[in-house]
PDB file of C-alpha atoms in Angstrom:
ATOM      1  CA  GLN A   1     -95.439  -5.296 -43.709  1.00 79.00           C
ATOM      2  CA  VAL A   2     -96.872  -8.514 -42.739  1.00 92.00           C
ATOM      3  CA  GLN A   3    -100.114  -9.739 -42.966  1.00 96.00           C
ATOM      4  CA  LEU A   4    -101.767 -12.414 -41.090  1.00 97.00           C
ATOM      5  CA  VAL A   5    -105.042 -14.435 -42.012  1.00 97.00           C
ATOM      6  CA  GLU A   6    -106.398 -17.441 -39.811  1.00 97.00           C
ATOM      7  CA  SER A   7    -108.506 -20.094 -41.029  1.00 97.00           C
ATOM      8  CA  GLY A   8    -109.580 -23.291 -39.479  1.00 97.00           C
ATOM      9  CA  GLY A   9    -111.706 -22.019 -36.412  1.00 97.00           C
ATOM     10  CA  GLY A  10    -115.100 -23.262 -35.774  1.00 98.00           C
ATOM     11  CA  LEU A  11    -117.367 -25.744 -33.282  1.00 98.00           C
ATOM     12  CA  VAL A  12    -116.118 -29.129 -32.467  1.00 98.00           C
ATOM     13  CA  GLN A  13    -117.041 -31.633 -29.926  1.00 98.00           C
ATOM     14  CA  PRO A  14    -115.271 -32.556 -26.721  1.00 98.00           C
ATOM     15  CA  GLY A  15    -112.365 -34.898 -27.664  1.00 98.00           C
ATOM     16  CA  GLY A  16    -112.436 -33.704 -31.109  1.00 98.00           C
ATOM     17  CA  SER A  17    -109.722 -32.028 -33.308  1.00 98.00           C
ATOM     18  CA  LEU A  18    -109.097 -28.962 -35.112  1.00 98.00           C
ATOM     19  CA  ARG A  19    -106.525 -27.575 -37.429  1.00 98.00           C
ATOM     20  CA  LEU A  20    -106.105 -23.983 -37.129  1.00 98.00           C
ATOM     21  CA  SER A  21    -104.147 -22.251 -40.157  1.00 98.00           C
ATOM     22  CA  CYS A  22    -102.500 -18.842 -40.392  1.00 98.00           C
ATOM     23  CA  ALA A  23    -100.848 -17.616 -43.803  1.00 97.00           C
ATOM     24  CA  ALA A  24     -98.618 -14.649 -43.910  1.00 96.00           C
ATOM     25  CA  SER A  25     -98.008 -12.351 -46.450  1.00 94.00           C
ATOM     26  CA  GLY A  26     -94.308 -10.856 -47.023  1.00 85.00           C
ATOM     27  CA  SER A  27     -90.822 -11.633 -47.349  1.00 88.00           C
ATOM     28  CA  ILE A  28     -89.744 -12.020 -43.639  1.00 93.00           C
ATOM     29  CA  PHE A  29     -91.962 -14.892 -42.805  1.00 94.00           C
ATOM     30  CA  SER A  30     -89.049 -17.581 -42.086  1.00 94.00           C
ATOM     31  CA  ILE A  31     -87.290 -15.360 -39.732  1.00 94.00           C
ATOM     32  CA  LEU A  32     -90.215 -14.743 -37.473  1.00 96.00           C
ATOM     33  CA  ALA A  33     -91.354 -16.329 -34.365  1.00 97.00           C
ATOM     34  CA  MET A  34     -94.636 -17.358 -34.617  1.00 98.00           C
ATOM     35  CA  GLY A  35     -97.335 -18.262 -31.803  1.00 98.00           C
ATOM     36  CA  TRP A  36    -100.572 -18.659 -31.152  1.00 98.00           C
ATOM     37  CA  TYR A  37    -102.599 -16.824 -28.480  1.00 98.00           C
ATOM     38  CA  ARG A  38    -105.981 -17.025 -26.946  1.00 97.00           C
ATOM     39  CA  GLN A  39    -107.858 -14.577 -24.902  1.00 92.00           C
ATOM     40  CA  ALA A  40    -111.288 -15.085 -23.311  1.00 87.00           C
ATOM     41  CA  PRO A  41    -113.403 -12.447 -22.169  1.00 85.00           C
ATOM     42  CA  GLY A  42    -112.155 -10.544 -19.348  1.00 89.00           C
ATOM     43  CA  LYS A  43    -108.720 -12.145 -19.295  1.00 90.00           C
ATOM     44  CA  GLN A  44    -105.205 -11.723 -20.303  1.00 93.00           C
ATOM     45  CA  ARG A  45    -104.070 -12.691 -23.434  1.00 94.00           C
ATOM     46  CA  GLU A  46    -102.240 -16.157 -23.152  1.00 96.00           C
ATOM     47  CA  LEU A  47     -99.610 -17.970 -24.919  1.00 97.00           C
ATOM     48  CA  VAL A  48    -100.733 -21.150 -26.435  1.00 98.00           C
ATOM     49  CA  ALA A  49     -97.853 -22.216 -28.323  1.00 98.00           C
ATOM     50  CA  ALA A  50     -94.945 -20.884 -30.127  1.00 98.00           C
ATOM     51  CA  ILE A  51     -92.417 -21.946 -32.686  1.00 98.00           C
ATOM     52  CA  THR A  52     -88.932 -20.054 -33.590  1.00 97.00           C
ATOM     53  CA  SER A  53     -87.454 -19.580 -36.757  1.00 95.00           C
ATOM     54  CA  GLY A  54     -85.544 -22.574 -36.131  1.00 94.00           C
ATOM     55  CA  GLY A  55     -88.310 -24.566 -35.196  1.00 96.00           C
ATOM     56  CA  ARG A  56     -87.877 -24.933 -31.567  1.00 98.00           C
ATOM     57  CA  THR A  57     -91.434 -24.812 -29.711  1.00 98.00           C
ATOM     58  CA  ASN A  58     -92.849 -24.548 -26.255  1.00 98.00           C
ATOM     59  CA  TYR A  59     -96.454 -24.912 -25.324  1.00 98.00           C
ATOM     60  CA  ALA A  60     -98.730 -23.683 -22.252  1.00 98.00           C
ATOM     61  CA  ASP A  61     -98.960 -26.543 -19.456  1.00 97.00           C
ATOM     62  CA  SER A  62    -102.881 -26.714 -20.136  1.00 97.00           C
ATOM     63  CA  VAL A  63    -102.047 -27.723 -23.802  1.00 98.00           C
ATOM     64  CA  LYS A  64     -99.171 -29.699 -23.750  1.00 98.00           C
ATOM     65  CA  GLY A  65     -99.512 -33.430 -25.256  1.00 98.00           C
ATOM     66  CA  ARG A  66    -102.953 -32.425 -27.207  1.00 98.00           C
ATOM     67  CA  PHE A  67    -101.806 -29.012 -29.189  1.00 98.00           C
ATOM     68  CA  THR A  68     -98.776 -29.143 -31.635  1.00 98.00           C
ATOM     69  CA  ILE A  69     -97.643 -26.005 -33.385  1.00 98.00           C
ATOM     70  CA  SER A  70     -95.577 -26.128 -36.768  1.00 98.00           C
ATOM     71  CA  ARG A  71     -94.552 -23.955 -39.428  1.00 98.00           C
ATOM     72  CA  ASP A  72     -93.952 -24.576 -43.489  1.00 97.00           C
ATOM     73  CA  ASN A  73     -91.701 -21.980 -44.331  1.00 95.00           C
ATOM     74  CA  ALA A  74     -92.540 -22.725 -48.085  1.00 95.00           C
ATOM     75  CA  LYS A  75     -95.785 -22.004 -47.996  1.00 96.00           C
ATOM     76  CA  ASN A  76     -95.463 -18.782 -45.423  1.00 97.00           C
ATOM     77  CA  THR A  77     -98.008 -20.996 -43.094  1.00 98.00           C
ATOM     78  CA  VAL A  78     -98.148 -21.947 -39.274  1.00 98.00           C
ATOM     79  CA  TYR A  79    -100.402 -24.578 -37.908  1.00 98.00           C
ATOM     80  CA  LEU A  80    -101.960 -25.234 -34.532  1.00 98.00           C
ATOM     81  CA  GLN A  81    -103.135 -28.803 -34.737  1.00 98.00           C
ATOM     82  CA  MET A  82    -105.548 -29.066 -31.372  1.00 98.00           C
ATOM     83  CA  ASN A  83    -106.384 -32.485 -30.368  1.00 98.00           C
ATOM     84  CA  ASN A  84    -108.575 -33.985 -27.454  1.00 98.00           C
ATOM     85  CA  MET A  85    -110.112 -30.457 -27.436  1.00 98.00           C
ATOM     86  CA  LYS A  86    -112.078 -29.677 -23.912  1.00 98.00           C
ATOM     87  CA  PRO A  87    -114.677 -27.041 -23.382  1.00 97.00           C
ATOM     88  CA  GLU A  88    -112.090 -24.993 -21.621  1.00 95.00           C
ATOM     89  CA  ASP A  89    -110.188 -24.558 -25.082  1.00 97.00           C
ATOM     90  CA  THR A  90    -113.236 -22.286 -26.258  1.00 97.00           C
ATOM     91  CA  THR A  91    -111.846 -18.655 -26.868  1.00 97.00           C
ATOM     92  CA  VAL A  92    -110.603 -16.548 -29.531  1.00 96.00           C
ATOM     93  CA  TYR A  93    -107.262 -17.715 -30.954  1.00 97.00           C
ATOM     94  CA  TYR A  94    -104.924 -15.177 -32.240  1.00 97.00           C
ATOM     95  CA  CYS A  95    -102.057 -15.611 -34.895  1.00 98.00           C
ATOM     96  CA  ASN A  96     -99.043 -13.672 -33.881  1.00 98.00           C
ATOM     97  CA  GLY A  97     -95.496 -13.009 -35.502  1.00 97.00           C
ATOM     98  CA  ASN A  98     -92.740 -11.491 -33.487  1.00 96.00           C
ATOM     99  CA  ARG A  99     -88.711 -10.560 -34.359  1.00 94.00           C
ATOM    100  CA  GLN A 100     -86.842  -8.575 -32.073  1.00 91.00           C
ATOM    101  CA  ILE A 101     -84.169  -6.459 -33.104  1.00 88.00           C
ATOM    102  CA  ILE A 102     -81.580  -5.123 -30.870  1.00 91.00           C
ATOM    103  CA  GLY A 103     -84.157  -5.020 -28.098  1.00 88.00           C
ATOM    104  CA  ILE A 104     -86.904  -3.672 -30.098  1.00 93.00           C
ATOM    105  CA  GLU A 105     -89.899  -5.784 -30.670  1.00 92.00           C
ATOM    106  CA  TYR A 106     -92.354  -6.012 -33.816  1.00 94.00           C
ATOM    107  CA  ASP A 107     -95.375  -7.694 -33.558  1.00 95.00           C
ATOM    108  CA  TYR A 108     -97.994  -8.775 -36.080  1.00 96.00           C
ATOM    109  CA  TRP A 109    -101.282 -10.132 -35.528  1.00 97.00           C
ATOM    110  CA  GLY A 110    -104.157 -12.072 -37.274  1.00 97.00           C
ATOM    111  CA  GLN A 111    -107.660 -10.976 -36.771  1.00 96.00           C
ATOM    112  CA  GLY A 112    -108.705 -13.859 -34.511  1.00 96.00           C
ATOM    113  CA  THR A 113    -110.706 -17.040 -35.010  1.00 96.00           C
ATOM    114  CA  GLN A 114    -113.403 -18.314 -32.693  1.00 97.00           C
ATOM    115  CA  VAL A 115    -112.940 -21.769 -31.237  1.00 97.00           C
ATOM    116  CA  THR A 116    -115.974 -23.268 -29.794  1.00 98.00           C
ATOM    117  CA  VAL A 117    -115.618 -26.746 -27.765  1.00 98.00           C
ATOM    118  CA  SER A 118    -119.055 -28.141 -27.226  1.00 97.00           C
ATOM    119  CA  SER A 119    -121.507 -30.758 -27.333  1.00 94.00           C
TER     120      SER A 119
END
């Protein structure tokens, strides 16, 4: 079992920064691929950033150059550094952990945290 607990969301002005954290319980964190997703009302859940167990990353085009995902396996924590934030970044962000074994996917989700970018 994996439990994910998010923190760091809140209100920030355009151009400002937030750092989201996702702390995981369980002994398998180091082998999970981790990601941050966001979902606006009435919209599909969107992958924002992902990092593999080996540290490879990818990003949605809309956040490239502004957001950085990282992980600290010693702390069982994944981060999303969000810089130069824009109003369109406003939505609920979810932490995800994933593993795929012989074609079977296991997904673990955090509770979500609200991010609002507004003056």
